[in-house]
């Protein structure tokens, strides 16, 4: 009897798998390395083989459907990936290829969007009708749910909060433009700003740490800020202010009940959230500022596989 949903989150280094119940409970999860050979040509074959080798799934008849999150720009209608730079896919018919192999319903979405769907189904979103999820990690990702539906946009580019321009005179972004939120609030951006501070204050704690380690991480910056280091406090004040601007602008468009902060930086203390909230209120329309709750996401790395399973659940409920 069909009773399991398989949720898959394909990333540039790992492919994460989950076997879930129809209610979205994770029954088991595992991961494999992402095979980047020949522009990711073997990934789907390896994904299907890994599923069939799982003890719960040796009979494909037990699977209700497969949901997949993929990086890059995705056409959710067809399951095509327009472009996933870190894997090497270009105009890759992910949905069609997997459907062909498994003869099961397959649904595909962008990875940031499945994380937002996962948080909204089983995490901190709590099935909000209007929700913004921003992920602060190596890069800044975003997913937006409006009127209960994930926003995809005309060509799969909706919710790219990381590429909201917050400083036209700012840093160059890897999208080819200047001053995107990603250049400030991503791990790369944070370290870059810390290195600039260090150049201005060569005898500070940050400079000492850098000399010791030969490198800096976002963790270092947050830790030193907590210890009262003024350089790191300035860097984080700038990040929270820029996040406040970007989120206030996004909120002016969809008027969310909640904004969730996910990714590595959601491990920072509650003070970081308090600072983001203050910056958001400072830059928001008063009516939006007073209603929007800002919280940390809850599901961590599981948000993707849960959101991928939600794609299947949602379609099954309709059919
Ligand atoms: Zn950009």
Coordinates of C-alpha atoms and ligand atoms in Angstrom, one line a residue:
X1 CA 0.0 0.0 0.0
X2 CA 1.2 3.5 -0.8
X3 CA 2.0 5.3 2.4
X4 CA 5.3 7.1 2.1
X5 CA 6.3 10.4 0.6
X6 CA 9.9 10.9 -0.4
X7 CA 11.3 14.4 0.0
X8 CA 14.6 15.3 -1.6
X9 CA 16.7 18.4 -1.3
X10 CA 19.5 18.6 -3.9
X11 CA 22.4 20.9 -2.9
X12 CA 25.8 21.6 -4.4
X13 CA 27.6 19.2 -2.0
X14 CA 24.9 16.8 -0.6
X15 CA 21.6 15.4 -1.7
X16 CA 19.3 15.0 1.4
X17 CA 16.6 12.4 1.4
X18 CA 13.6 11.9 3.8
X19 CA 10.9 9.3 4.0
X20 CA 7.9 11.0 5.4
X21 CA 4.4 10.1 6.4
X22 CA 1.5 11.9 4.8
X23 CA 1.3 14.1 7.9
X24 CA 4.9 15.3 7.2
X25 CA 6.6 13.3 10.0
X26 CA 10.1 12.3 9.1
X27 CA 10.3 8.4 9.4
X28 CA 13.9 8.3 8.2
X29 CA 16.5 10.5 6.5
X30 CA 19.9 10.2 4.9
X31 CA 22.1 11.9 2.5
X32 CA 24.6 11.2 -0.3
X33 CA 27.3 13.3 -1.9
X34 CA 26.2 15.3 -5.0
X35 CA 27.9 13.8 -8.0
X36 CA 29.1 16.9 -10.0
X37 CA 30.7 14.8 -12.7
X38 CA 29.7 15.7 -16.3
X39 CA 27.6 18.7 -15.1
X40 CA 25.5 16.6 -12.8
X41 CA 24.5 14.1 -15.4
X42 CA 24.3 11.2 -13.0
X43 CA 22.6 12.8 -10.1
X44 CA 19.1 11.6 -10.9
X45 CA 20.1 8.0 -11.5
X46 CA 22.0 8.0 -8.2
X47 CA 19.0 9.6 -6.4
X48 CA 16.6 6.9 -7.7
X49 CA 19.0 4.1 -6.9
X50 CA 19.5 5.5 -3.4
X51 CA 15.7 5.5 -2.8
X52 CA 15.3 1.9 -4.0
X53 CA 18.0 0.8 -1.7
X54 CA 16.3 2.2 1.4
X55 CA 14.8 -0.5 3.6
X56 CA 11.3 1.2 3.6
X57 CA 11.2 1.8 -0.1
X58 CA 12.3 -1.4 -1.8
X59 CA 8.8 -1.7 -3.2
X60 CA 8.2 1.5 -5.3
X61 CA 4.5 0.8 -4.8
X62 CA 4.8 2.0 -1.2
X63 CA 5.7 5.6 -2.5
X64 CA 2.9 8.1 -3.0
X65 CA 5.1 10.5 -4.8
X66 CA 8.5 12.3 -4.8
X67 CA 9.0 16.0 -4.1
X68 CA 12.3 17.6 -5.0
X69 CA 14.0 20.8 -4.2
X70 CA 16.7 22.0 -6.6
X71 CA 19.0 24.9 -6.5
X72 CA 18.7 27.7 -9.1
X73 CA 15.8 28.8 -11.2
X74 CA 13.1 26.2 -11.5
X75 CA 9.9 25.9 -13.5
X76 CA 7.6 24.3 -11.0
X77 CA 5.0 23.4 -13.7
X78 CA 7.3 21.2 -15.7
X79 CA 10.0 20.4 -13.2
X80 CA 12.7 21.9 -15.5
X81 CA 15.7 23.6 -14.0
X82 CA 16.6 26.6 -16.1
X83 CA 20.1 26.9 -14.5
X84 CA 21.8 25.6 -11.4
X85 CA 25.3 27.0 -11.5
X86 CA 26.7 25.1 -8.6
X87 CA 25.7 21.8 -10.1
X88 CA 26.2 22.5 -13.8
X89 CA 22.6 21.9 -14.9
X90 CA 21.3 24.1 -17.7
X91 CA 17.8 23.6 -19.1
X92 CA 17.8 20.3 -17.3
X93 CA 14.5 18.3 -17.4
X94 CA 14.8 17.1 -13.8
X95 CA 11.1 16.4 -13.3
X96 CA 10.8 14.5 -16.6
X97 CA 13.9 12.4 -16.2
X98 CA 12.9 11.3 -12.6
X99 CA 9.3 10.7 -13.6
X100 CA 10.5 8.5 -16.5
X101 CA 12.7 6.4 -14.1
X102 CA 10.3 6.0 -11.2
X103 CA 6.8 6.1 -12.8
X104 CA 5.6 8.1 -9.9
X105 CA 4.2 11.6 -9.4
X106 CA 7.2 14.0 -9.2
X107 CA 7.0 17.6 -8.2
X108 CA 10.0 20.1 -8.3
X109 CA 10.5 23.5 -6.7
X110 CA 13.4 25.8 -6.0
X111 CA 15.3 24.8 -2.8
X112 CA 14.6 28.1 -1.0
X113 CA 10.9 27.7 -1.8
X114 CA 10.7 24.2 -0.4
X115 CA 12.4 25.3 2.8
X116 CA 9.7 28.0 3.1
X117 CA 7.0 25.4 2.5
X118 CA 8.5 23.1 5.0
X119 CA 8.7 25.7 7.7
X120 CA 5.1 26.7 7.0
X121 CA 3.8 23.1 7.1
X122 CA 5.7 21.7 10.1
X123 CA 7.8 24.5 11.5
X124 CA 7.7 28.1 12.8
X125 CA 5.4 29.3 10.0
X126 CA 2.5 27.4 11.6
X127 CA 0.5 27.4 8.3
X128 CA 0.5 31.2 7.9
X129 CA -1.3 32.5 4.9
X130 CA 1.3 35.2 4.2
X131 CA 4.9 34.4 5.1
X132 CA 8.4 35.5 4.3
X133 CA 11.3 33.1 4.9
X134 CA 14.9 34.5 4.6
X135 CA 17.8 32.1 4.9
X136 CA 21.1 33.6 6.0
X137 CA 23.9 31.2 5.1
X138 CA 26.7 31.1 2.6
X139 CA 24.3 33.2 0.5
X140 CA 21.0 34.8 1.3
X141 CA 18.0 32.9 0.1
X142 CA 14.3 33.6 0.3
X143 CA 10.9 32.1 -0.1
X144 CA 7.6 33.9 0.0
X145 CA 4.1 32.5 0.6
X146 CA 1.2 34.8 -0.3
X147 CA -2.4 33.9 0.0
X148 CA -1.3 30.4 1.0
X149 CA 0.7 29.7 -2.1
X150 CA 4.4 29.8 -2.7
X151 CA 5.3 32.7 -5.1
X152 CA 7.0 31.4 -8.2
X153 CA 6.7 34.4 -10.5
X154 CA 6.7 34.5 -14.3
X155 CA 10.0 32.6 -14.8
X156 CA 10.7 31.1 -11.4
X157 CA 12.5 34.1 -9.9
X158 CA 10.1 35.3 -7.2
X159 CA 11.2 35.7 -3.6
X160 CA 14.9 36.3 -4.4
X161 CA 15.3 38.4 -1.3
X162 CA 19.1 38.1 -1.4
X163 CA 19.1 40.2 -4.6
X164 CA 17.0 43.1 -3.3
X165 CA 19.3 46.1 -3.7
X166 CA 20.0 47.8 -0.4
X167 CA 23.0 49.9 -1.4
X168 CA 23.5 50.9 -5.0
X169 CA 27.0 52.2 -4.0
X170 CA 27.8 48.9 -2.3
X171 CA 29.7 45.8 -3.1
X172 CA 29.6 43.9 -6.4
X173 CA 27.2 40.9 -6.3
X174 CA 27.8 37.6 -8.0
X175 CA 24.5 38.2 -9.9
X176 CA 26.4 40.9 -11.8
X177 CA 24.8 43.9 -10.1
X178 CA 25.8 46.1 -7.2
X179 CA 24.6 46.3 -3.6
X180 CA 22.3 43.3 -3.2
X181 CA 21.4 42.2 0.4
X182 CA 23.5 39.0 -0.3
X183 CA 26.7 41.1 -0.5
X184 CA 26.2 42.3 3.1
X185 CA 24.2 39.6 5.0
X186 CA 25.7 36.4 3.5
X187 CA 28.6 34.7 5.3
X188 CA 30.9 35.9 2.6
X189 CA 29.6 39.5 3.0
X190 CA 29.9 39.4 6.8
X191 CA 33.6 38.3 6.6
X192 CA 34.4 40.9 4.0
X193 CA 33.0 43.7 6.2
X194 CA 34.9 42.3 9.2
X195 CA 38.1 42.4 7.2
X196 CA 37.4 46.0 6.3
X197 CA 36.9 46.9 10.0
X198 CA 40.1 45.1 10.8
X199 CA 42.0 47.2 8.3
X200 CA 40.8 50.3 10.1
X201 CA 41.5 48.9 13.6
X202 CA 44.7 46.8 13.2
X203 CA 45.2 46.4 17.0
X204 CA 41.7 45.4 17.9
X205 CA 40.5 41.9 19.0
X206 CA 39.4 41.1 15.5
X207 CA 42.9 41.8 14.1
X208 CA 44.5 39.6 16.9
X209 CA 42.1 36.7 16.1
X210 CA 42.8 37.1 12.4
X211 CA 46.5 37.0 13.0
X212 CA 46.1 33.9 15.1
X213 CA 43.8 31.9 12.8
X214 CA 44.8 33.3 9.4
X215 CA 41.1 33.6 8.6
X216 CA 37.7 34.8 10.0
X217 CA 34.3 33.2 10.1
X218 CA 30.8 34.7 10.8
X219 CA 31.0 32.7 14.1
X220 CA 34.1 34.7 15.1
X221 CA 32.3 38.0 14.3
X222 CA 29.2 37.1 16.3
X223 CA 31.2 35.8 19.2
X224 CA 33.4 38.9 19.4
X225 CA 30.3 41.1 19.2
X226 CA 28.9 39.3 22.1
X227 CA 32.1 40.0 24.0
X228 CA 31.6 43.7 23.3
X229 CA 34.1 44.2 20.4
X230 CA 33.1 47.5 18.8
X231 CA 34.2 46.5 15.3
X232 CA 32.1 43.4 15.3
X233 CA 29.2 45.3 16.8
X234 CA 29.4 47.8 14.0
X235 CA 29.4 45.0 11.3
X236 CA 26.4 43.3 12.8
X237 CA 24.6 46.6 13.3
X238 CA 25.0 47.2 9.5
X239 CA 23.8 43.8 8.7
X240 CA 20.7 44.1 10.8
X241 CA 19.9 47.5 9.4
X242 CA 20.2 46.3 5.8
X243 CA 18.1 43.2 6.6
X244 CA 15.6 45.6 8.2
X245 CA 15.4 47.6 5.0
X246 CA 15.1 44.6 2.7
X247 CA 12.5 42.8 4.8
X248 CA 10.5 46.1 5.3
X249 CA 10.4 46.5 1.5
X250 CA 9.4 42.9 1.0
X251 CA 6.7 43.2 3.7
X252 CA 5.3 46.3 2.1
X253 CA 4.4 44.1 -0.9
X254 CA 2.9 41.0 0.8
X255 CA 2.0 42.2 4.3
X256 CA 3.1 39.0 6.0
X257 CA 1.9 37.8 9.4
X258 CA 5.4 36.4 10.0
X259 CA 8.9 36.6 8.8
X260 CA 11.2 33.7 9.6
X261 CA 15.0 33.9 9.8
X262 CA 16.7 30.6 8.9
X263 CA 20.1 29.3 7.9
X264 CA 23.4 29.3 9.9
X265 CA 22.9 32.7 11.4
X266 CA 19.6 31.6 13.1
X267 CA 22.0 29.9 15.6
X268 CA 22.9 33.3 16.9
X269 CA 21.4 34.4 20.2
X270 CA 18.0 36.0 20.7
X271 CA 19.7 39.4 20.7
X272 CA 20.3 39.1 16.9
X273 CA 16.6 38.5 16.4
X274 CA 15.8 41.5 18.6
X275 CA 18.1 43.7 16.6
X276 CA 16.6 42.5 13.3
X277 CA 13.1 43.2 14.7
X278 CA 14.1 46.7 15.8
X279 CA 15.6 47.5 12.3
X280 CA 12.5 46.1 10.6
X281 CA 10.1 48.3 12.7
X282 CA 12.3 51.3 12.0
X283 CA 12.0 50.9 8.3
X284 CA 8.5 49.5 8.0
X285 CA 5.1 51.1 7.5
X286 CA 3.7 51.4 11.0
X287 CA 0.7 49.1 10.3
X288 CA 3.1 46.4 9.0
X289 CA 5.6 46.9 11.8
X290 CA 3.1 46.4 14.5
X291 CA 1.6 43.2 13.1
X292 CA 4.6 41.2 11.7
X293 CA 6.1 38.7 13.9
X294 CA 9.8 37.9 13.3
X295 CA 11.1 34.6 14.5
X296 CA 13.8 32.1 13.9
X297 CA 13.0 29.2 11.7
X298 CA 12.7 25.9 13.5
X299 CA 13.4 23.0 11.2
X300 CA 17.1 23.6 10.3
X301 CA 18.4 21.4 7.6
X302 CA 15.1 19.3 7.6
X303 CA 13.0 22.2 6.2
X304 CA 13.9 21.2 2.6
X305 CA 12.9 17.5 2.7
X306 CA 9.8 18.4 4.6
X307 CA 8.9 21.1 2.1
X308 CA 9.6 18.8 -0.8
X309 CA 7.2 16.2 0.8
X310 CA 4.7 19.0 1.1
X311 CA 4.7 19.4 -2.7
X312 CA 3.4 15.8 -3.0
X313 CA 1.0 16.1 -0.1
X314 CA -0.5 19.3 -1.6
X315 CA -1.0 17.8 -5.0
X316 CA -2.5 14.5 -3.6
X317 CA -5.0 16.6 -1.6
X318 CA -6.1 18.3 -4.8
X319 CA -6.4 15.2 -6.9
Ligands
LIG1 ZN1 22.7 40.1 -6.5

